[in-house]
């Protein structure tokens, strides 16, 4: 089982470059990070992997099946079943409790009743939010809201979790707790791909790529740590 981009390229109408002939494969249970400055293209790669945006050229494969040419309705089904998403802002519905926010993912799949309640409870317990299940977002801290967002992304047992700057609005300690949680998610078999500029991520991931001007490099950790420390562009060994 894997999530793969094959030679994908993406350019926007304003001339911005999202990807240039990028290939990457993420296997089951891996925790992989895409680092890069704002505008480098890392979010574009996440969105193409998540079928939120089609590439201009190249292919997207999920579990051996080409999926970038699916109809929107078929892509939506795939997103609801095999993919989970976590973004920089939790995006919880303010009038719903934590449990109700998580339950939304199951309702989209037509799952309700006792089965849904059990799965919501399991998902919230997994992110240590069971005791806060009845609280609305305005009664939760930023870190707690992000935990609920992760539970919402995982409640339907997706194969792949795509995260775009999930610690971007969190303090250091809260961000570390979220990264530890994502590491555990990967350890349990869910593939995690994260776009980030948070250097703390290096302590949790299996592999880290650097994205610059739409291209992808695989630096060693010393090179990547140097870029994160100095904010300078790096190139992979031998390039």
mmCIF file of C-alpha atoms in Angstrom:
data_model
loop_
_atom_site.group_PDB
_atom_site.id
_atom_site.type_symbol
_atom_site.label_atom_id
_atom_site.label_comp_id
_atom_site.label_asym_id
_atom_site.label_seq_id
_atom_site.Cartn_x
_atom_site.Cartn_y
_atom_site.Cartn_z
ATOM 1 C CA UNK A 1 0.000 0.000 0.000
ATOM 2 C CA UNK A 2 1.428 3.360 -0.959
ATOM 3 C CA UNK A 3 0.612 6.909 -1.965
ATOM 4 C CA UNK A 4 2.613 8.042 -4.972
ATOM 5 C CA UNK A 5 3.217 11.008 -7.244
ATOM 6 C CA UNK A 6 4.823 10.150 -10.582
ATOM 7 C CA UNK A 7 6.475 13.030 -12.447
ATOM 8 C CA UNK A 8 3.761 15.525 -11.513
ATOM 9 C CA UNK A 9 3.937 19.184 -12.483
ATOM 10 C CA UNK A 10 1.628 22.061 -11.568
ATOM 11 C CA UNK A 11 1.619 25.709 -12.588
ATOM 12 C CA UNK A 12 -0.955 28.286 -11.532
ATOM 13 C CA UNK A 13 -2.587 30.936 -13.750
ATOM 14 C CA UNK A 14 -0.619 33.705 -12.012
ATOM 15 C CA UNK A 15 2.630 32.019 -13.050
ATOM 16 C CA UNK A 16 3.417 30.523 -9.649
ATOM 17 C CA UNK A 17 4.961 27.047 -9.728
ATOM 18 C CA UNK A 18 3.456 24.345 -7.553
ATOM 19 C CA UNK A 19 5.476 21.352 -8.771
ATOM 20 C CA UNK A 20 8.089 20.532 -11.397
ATOM 21 C CA UNK A 21 8.372 16.861 -12.399
ATOM 22 C CA UNK A 22 8.056 15.608 -8.805
ATOM 23 C CA UNK A 23 8.070 11.916 -7.935
ATOM 24 C CA UNK A 24 7.635 10.608 -4.408
ATOM 25 C CA UNK A 25 6.236 7.429 -2.877
ATOM 26 C CA UNK A 26 5.129 7.098 0.750
ATOM 27 C CA UNK A 27 4.636 3.579 2.075
ATOM 28 C CA UNK A 28 2.271 2.190 4.691
ATOM 29 C CA UNK A 29 3.099 3.306 8.215
ATOM 30 C CA UNK A 30 5.693 5.899 7.201
ATOM 31 C CA UNK A 31 5.781 9.382 8.699
ATOM 32 C CA UNK A 32 7.203 11.664 6.005
ATOM 33 C CA UNK A 33 7.737 15.425 6.143
ATOM 34 C CA UNK A 34 7.899 17.962 3.319
ATOM 35 C CA UNK A 35 9.883 21.013 4.414
ATOM 36 C CA UNK A 36 10.181 24.280 2.556
ATOM 37 C CA UNK A 37 9.568 28.033 2.741
ATOM 38 C CA UNK A 38 6.184 29.584 1.994
ATOM 39 C CA UNK A 39 5.398 29.342 -1.705
ATOM 40 C CA UNK A 40 7.849 26.497 -2.305
ATOM 41 C CA UNK A 41 5.162 24.071 -3.459
ATOM 42 C CA UNK A 42 4.839 21.732 -0.486
ATOM 43 C CA UNK A 43 1.139 22.458 -0.007
ATOM 44 C CA UNK A 44 0.556 21.839 -3.722
ATOM 45 C CA UNK A 45 2.101 18.384 -3.363
ATOM 46 C CA UNK A 46 -0.121 17.570 -0.385
ATOM 47 C CA UNK A 47 -3.206 18.757 -2.245
ATOM 48 C CA UNK A 48 -2.388 16.682 -5.315
ATOM 49 C CA UNK A 49 -1.798 13.609 -3.159
ATOM 50 C CA UNK A 50 -5.124 14.268 -1.460
ATOM 51 C CA UNK A 51 -7.015 14.653 -4.764
ATOM 52 C CA UNK A 52 -7.891 18.217 -3.814
ATOM 53 C CA UNK A 53 -6.196 19.507 -6.963
ATOM 54 C CA UNK A 54 -5.216 17.713 -10.191
ATOM 55 C CA UNK A 55 -1.691 17.909 -11.604
ATOM 56 C CA UNK A 56 -1.166 19.512 -15.002
ATOM 57 C CA UNK A 57 0.877 16.463 -15.974
ATOM 58 C CA UNK A 58 2.050 13.266 -14.339
ATOM 59 C CA UNK A 59 0.123 10.715 -12.306
ATOM 60 C CA UNK A 60 -1.193 10.177 -8.769
ATOM 61 C CA UNK A 61 -1.471 6.591 -7.534
ATOM 62 C CA UNK A 62 -3.108 5.245 -4.388
ATOM 63 C CA UNK A 63 -2.587 1.575 -3.551
ATOM 64 C CA UNK A 64 -1.463 0.869 -7.104
ATOM 65 C CA UNK A 65 -4.437 2.563 -8.777
ATOM 66 C CA UNK A 66 -4.118 5.730 -10.840
ATOM 67 C CA UNK A 67 -6.537 8.217 -9.298
ATOM 68 C CA UNK A 68 -5.784 11.672 -10.736
ATOM 69 C CA UNK A 69 -8.221 11.110 -13.625
ATOM 70 C CA UNK A 70 -11.173 10.063 -11.478
ATOM 71 C CA UNK A 71 -14.412 12.003 -11.706
ATOM 72 C CA UNK A 72 -15.028 14.433 -8.857
ATOM 73 C CA UNK A 73 -17.684 12.162 -7.368
ATOM 74 C CA UNK A 74 -15.323 9.158 -7.408
ATOM 75 C CA UNK A 75 -12.488 11.260 -5.993
ATOM 76 C CA UNK A 76 -14.793 12.448 -3.199
ATOM 77 C CA UNK A 77 -15.585 8.857 -2.260
ATOM 78 C CA UNK A 78 -11.878 8.044 -2.158
ATOM 79 C CA UNK A 79 -11.156 11.074 0.028
ATOM 80 C CA UNK A 80 -13.903 10.078 2.461
ATOM 81 C CA UNK A 81 -12.725 6.469 2.732
ATOM 82 C CA UNK A 82 -8.944 6.237 2.300
ATOM 83 C CA UNK A 83 -7.748 9.746 3.148
ATOM 84 C CA UNK A 84 -7.808 11.919 6.254
ATOM 85 C CA UNK A 85 -6.882 15.611 6.388
ATOM 86 C CA UNK A 86 -5.523 17.890 9.118
ATOM 87 C CA UNK A 87 -4.792 21.541 8.415
ATOM 88 C CA UNK A 88 -3.086 24.421 10.221
ATOM 89 C CA UNK A 89 -6.435 25.591 11.559
ATOM 90 C CA UNK A 90 -8.580 22.881 13.108
ATOM 91 C CA UNK A 91 -11.667 24.094 11.235
ATOM 92 C CA UNK A 92 -14.154 22.692 13.739
ATOM 93 C CA UNK A 93 -17.834 23.610 13.485
ATOM 94 C CA UNK A 94 -18.382 26.057 16.298
ATOM 95 C CA UNK A 95 -21.941 25.054 17.195
ATOM 96 C CA UNK A 96 -21.073 21.368 17.526
ATOM 97 C CA UNK A 97 -19.385 19.546 20.386
ATOM 98 C CA UNK A 98 -16.069 17.766 19.930
ATOM 99 C CA UNK A 99 -17.896 14.451 19.546
ATOM 100 C CA UNK A 100 -20.335 15.903 17.020
ATOM 101 C CA UNK A 101 -17.469 17.369 14.992
ATOM 102 C CA UNK A 102 -15.824 13.962 14.788
ATOM 103 C CA UNK A 103 -19.143 12.318 13.945
ATOM 104 C CA UNK A 104 -19.468 14.484 10.809
ATOM 105 C CA UNK A 105 -16.929 12.292 8.993
ATOM 106 C CA UNK A 106 -19.018 9.199 9.683
ATOM 107 C CA UNK A 107 -22.287 10.816 8.645
ATOM 108 C CA UNK A 108 -20.748 11.531 5.247
ATOM 109 C CA UNK A 109 -20.256 7.768 4.937
ATOM 110 C CA UNK A 110 -23.783 6.980 6.085
ATOM 111 C CA UNK A 111 -22.589 5.529 9.393
ATOM 112 C CA UNK A 112 -24.776 6.318 12.396
ATOM 113 C CA UNK A 113 -26.274 4.891 15.554
ATOM 114 C CA UNK A 114 -24.337 2.802 18.046
ATOM 115 C CA UNK A 115 -21.555 2.001 15.598
ATOM 116 C CA UNK A 116 -20.884 5.690 15.026
ATOM 117 C CA UNK A 117 -20.968 6.497 18.745
ATOM 118 C CA UNK A 118 -18.461 3.750 19.481
ATOM 119 C CA UNK A 119 -16.108 4.876 16.732
ATOM 120 C CA UNK A 120 -16.315 8.527 17.818
ATOM 121 C CA UNK A 121 -15.508 7.548 21.400
ATOM 122 C CA UNK A 122 -12.581 5.413 20.285
ATOM 123 C CA UNK A 123 -11.199 8.216 18.114
ATOM 124 C CA UNK A 124 -11.477 10.829 20.863
ATOM 125 C CA UNK A 125 -9.956 8.499 23.444
ATOM 126 C CA UNK A 126 -7.051 7.851 21.080
ATOM 127 C CA UNK A 127 -6.171 11.566 21.119
ATOM 128 C CA UNK A 128 -6.861 11.940 24.866
ATOM 129 C CA UNK A 129 -9.977 14.010 24.281
ATOM 130 C CA UNK A 130 -12.584 11.611 25.633
ATOM 131 C CA UNK A 131 -13.261 13.712 28.754
ATOM 132 C CA UNK A 132 -13.823 16.790 26.566
ATOM 133 C CA UNK A 133 -16.206 15.115 24.111
ATOM 134 C CA UNK A 134 -19.166 17.344 25.043
ATOM 135 C CA UNK A 135 -17.263 20.638 24.851
ATOM 136 C CA UNK A 136 -17.628 23.033 21.940
ATOM 137 C CA UNK A 137 -14.535 24.461 20.172
ATOM 138 C CA UNK A 138 -14.700 27.789 22.031
ATOM 139 C CA UNK A 139 -14.295 25.813 25.249
ATOM 140 C CA UNK A 140 -11.132 24.080 24.026
ATOM 141 C CA UNK A 141 -7.530 25.242 23.738
ATOM 142 C CA UNK A 142 -5.809 25.392 20.363
ATOM 143 C CA UNK A 143 -4.021 22.123 21.024
ATOM 144 C CA UNK A 144 -7.249 20.446 22.110
ATOM 145 C CA UNK A 145 -9.001 21.641 18.968
ATOM 146 C CA UNK A 146 -6.204 20.189 16.843
ATOM 147 C CA UNK A 147 -6.529 16.870 18.684
ATOM 148 C CA UNK A 148 -10.228 16.831 17.836
ATOM 149 C CA UNK A 149 -9.352 17.607 14.211
ATOM 150 C CA UNK A 150 -6.998 14.607 14.180
ATOM 151 C CA UNK A 151 -9.723 12.406 15.686
ATOM 152 C CA UNK A 152 -12.100 13.628 12.967
ATOM 153 C CA UNK A 153 -9.502 12.745 10.325
ATOM 154 C CA UNK A 154 -8.956 9.254 11.756
ATOM 155 C CA UNK A 155 -12.449 8.172 12.818
ATOM 156 C CA UNK A 156 -13.183 6.488 9.478
ATOM 157 C CA UNK A 157 -9.861 4.575 9.643
ATOM 158 C CA UNK A 158 -8.156 6.085 6.576
ATOM 159 C CA UNK A 159 -5.019 4.540 5.128
ATOM 160 C CA UNK A 160 -3.360 7.941 4.702
ATOM 161 C CA UNK A 161 -3.333 11.074 6.848
ATOM 162 C CA UNK A 162 -2.298 14.279 5.066
ATOM 163 C CA UNK A 163 -1.360 17.177 7.326
ATOM 164 C CA UNK A 164 -0.597 20.733 6.202
ATOM 165 C CA UNK A 165 1.241 22.763 8.890
ATOM 166 C CA UNK A 166 -0.707 21.102 11.762
ATOM 167 C CA UNK A 167 1.571 22.661 14.403
ATOM 168 C CA UNK A 168 1.833 26.073 12.749
ATOM 169 C CA UNK A 169 -0.419 27.854 15.249
ATOM 170 C CA UNK A 170 0.610 25.927 18.362
ATOM 171 C CA UNK A 171 3.171 26.667 21.072
ATOM 172 C CA UNK A 172 6.264 24.477 21.330
ATOM 173 C CA UNK A 173 4.986 22.081 23.999
ATOM 174 C CA UNK A 174 1.559 21.658 22.410
ATOM 175 C CA UNK A 175 3.142 21.178 18.992
ATOM 176 C CA UNK A 176 5.404 18.457 20.389
ATOM 177 C CA UNK A 177 2.375 16.664 21.820
ATOM 178 C CA UNK A 178 0.662 16.742 18.421
ATOM 179 C CA UNK A 179 3.801 15.443 16.682
ATOM 180 C CA UNK A 180 4.077 12.624 19.216
ATOM 181 C CA UNK A 181 0.459 11.758 18.517
ATOM 182 C CA UNK A 182 1.068 11.673 14.752
ATOM 183 C CA UNK A 183 4.109 9.466 15.310
ATOM 184 C CA UNK A 184 1.906 7.020 17.212
ATOM 185 C CA UNK A 185 -0.668 7.142 14.408
ATOM 186 C CA UNK A 186 2.058 6.111 11.956
ATOM 187 C CA UNK A 187 3.303 3.395 14.304
ATOM 188 C CA UNK A 188 -0.182 1.904 14.220
ATOM 189 C CA UNK A 189 -0.091 1.627 10.422
ATOM 190 C CA UNK A 190 -1.605 4.851 9.090
ATOM 191 C CA UNK A 191 0.699 6.636 6.646
ATOM 192 C CA UNK A 192 1.321 10.273 7.623
ATOM 193 C CA UNK A 193 2.540 12.918 5.168
ATOM 194 C CA UNK A 194 3.088 16.395 6.590
ATOM 195 C CA UNK A 195 3.927 19.735 4.996
ATOM 196 C CA UNK A 196 5.749 21.845 7.569
ATOM 197 C CA UNK A 197 8.493 24.302 8.443
ATOM 198 C CA UNK A 198 8.674 23.175 12.090
ATOM 199 C CA UNK A 199 12.217 21.900 12.896
ATOM 200 C CA UNK A 200 10.870 19.825 15.791
ATOM 201 C CA UNK A 201 9.334 17.479 13.235
ATOM 202 C CA UNK A 202 12.789 16.027 12.497
ATOM 203 C CA UNK A 203 12.702 14.168 15.802
ATOM 204 C CA UNK A 204 9.555 12.276 14.807
ATOM 205 C CA UNK A 205 9.619 11.500 11.087
ATOM 206 C CA UNK A 206 11.108 8.574 9.184
ATOM 207 C CA UNK A 207 12.073 10.693 6.202
ATOM 208 C CA UNK A 208 12.260 14.405 5.397
ATOM 209 C CA UNK A 209 12.239 15.993 1.930
ATOM 210 C CA UNK A 210 12.958 19.604 1.050
ATOM 211 C CA UNK A 211 10.767 21.450 -1.450
ATOM 212 C CA UNK A 212 12.082 24.498 -3.277
ATOM 213 C CA UNK A 213 10.528 26.220 -6.305
ATOM 214 C CA UNK A 214 8.363 23.195 -6.953
ATOM 215 C CA UNK A 215 11.211 20.679 -6.964
ATOM 216 C CA UNK A 216 11.871 17.935 -4.436
ATOM 217 C CA UNK A 217 15.182 17.049 -2.797
ATOM 218 C CA UNK A 218 16.083 14.371 -0.249
ATOM 219 C CA UNK A 219 18.788 15.935 1.936
ATOM 220 C CA UNK A 220 20.480 14.238 4.837
ATOM 221 C CA UNK A 221 19.383 15.386 8.275
ATOM 222 C CA UNK A 222 22.414 17.572 8.858
ATOM 223 C CA UNK A 223 21.707 19.540 5.692
ATOM 224 C CA UNK A 224 18.060 19.896 6.560
ATOM 225 C CA UNK A 225 18.816 20.956 10.129
ATOM 226 C CA UNK A 226 21.228 23.580 8.754
ATOM 227 C CA UNK A 227 18.541 25.008 6.485
ATOM 228 C CA UNK A 228 16.018 25.080 9.306
ATOM 229 C CA UNK A 229 18.507 26.817 11.572
ATOM 230 C CA UNK A 230 19.689 29.401 9.047
ATOM 231 C CA UNK A 231 16.668 29.741 6.754
ATOM 232 C CA UNK A 232 18.836 29.160 3.695
ATOM 233 C CA UNK A 233 18.105 26.988 0.678
ATOM 234 C CA UNK A 234 19.848 23.633 0.467
ATOM 235 C CA UNK A 235 20.481 21.087 -2.217
ATOM 236 C CA UNK A 236 20.628 17.336 -1.819
ATOM 237 C CA UNK A 237 23.931 15.526 -1.844
ATOM 238 C CA UNK A 238 25.361 15.150 -5.340
ATOM 239 C CA UNK A 239 23.105 17.743 -6.994
#
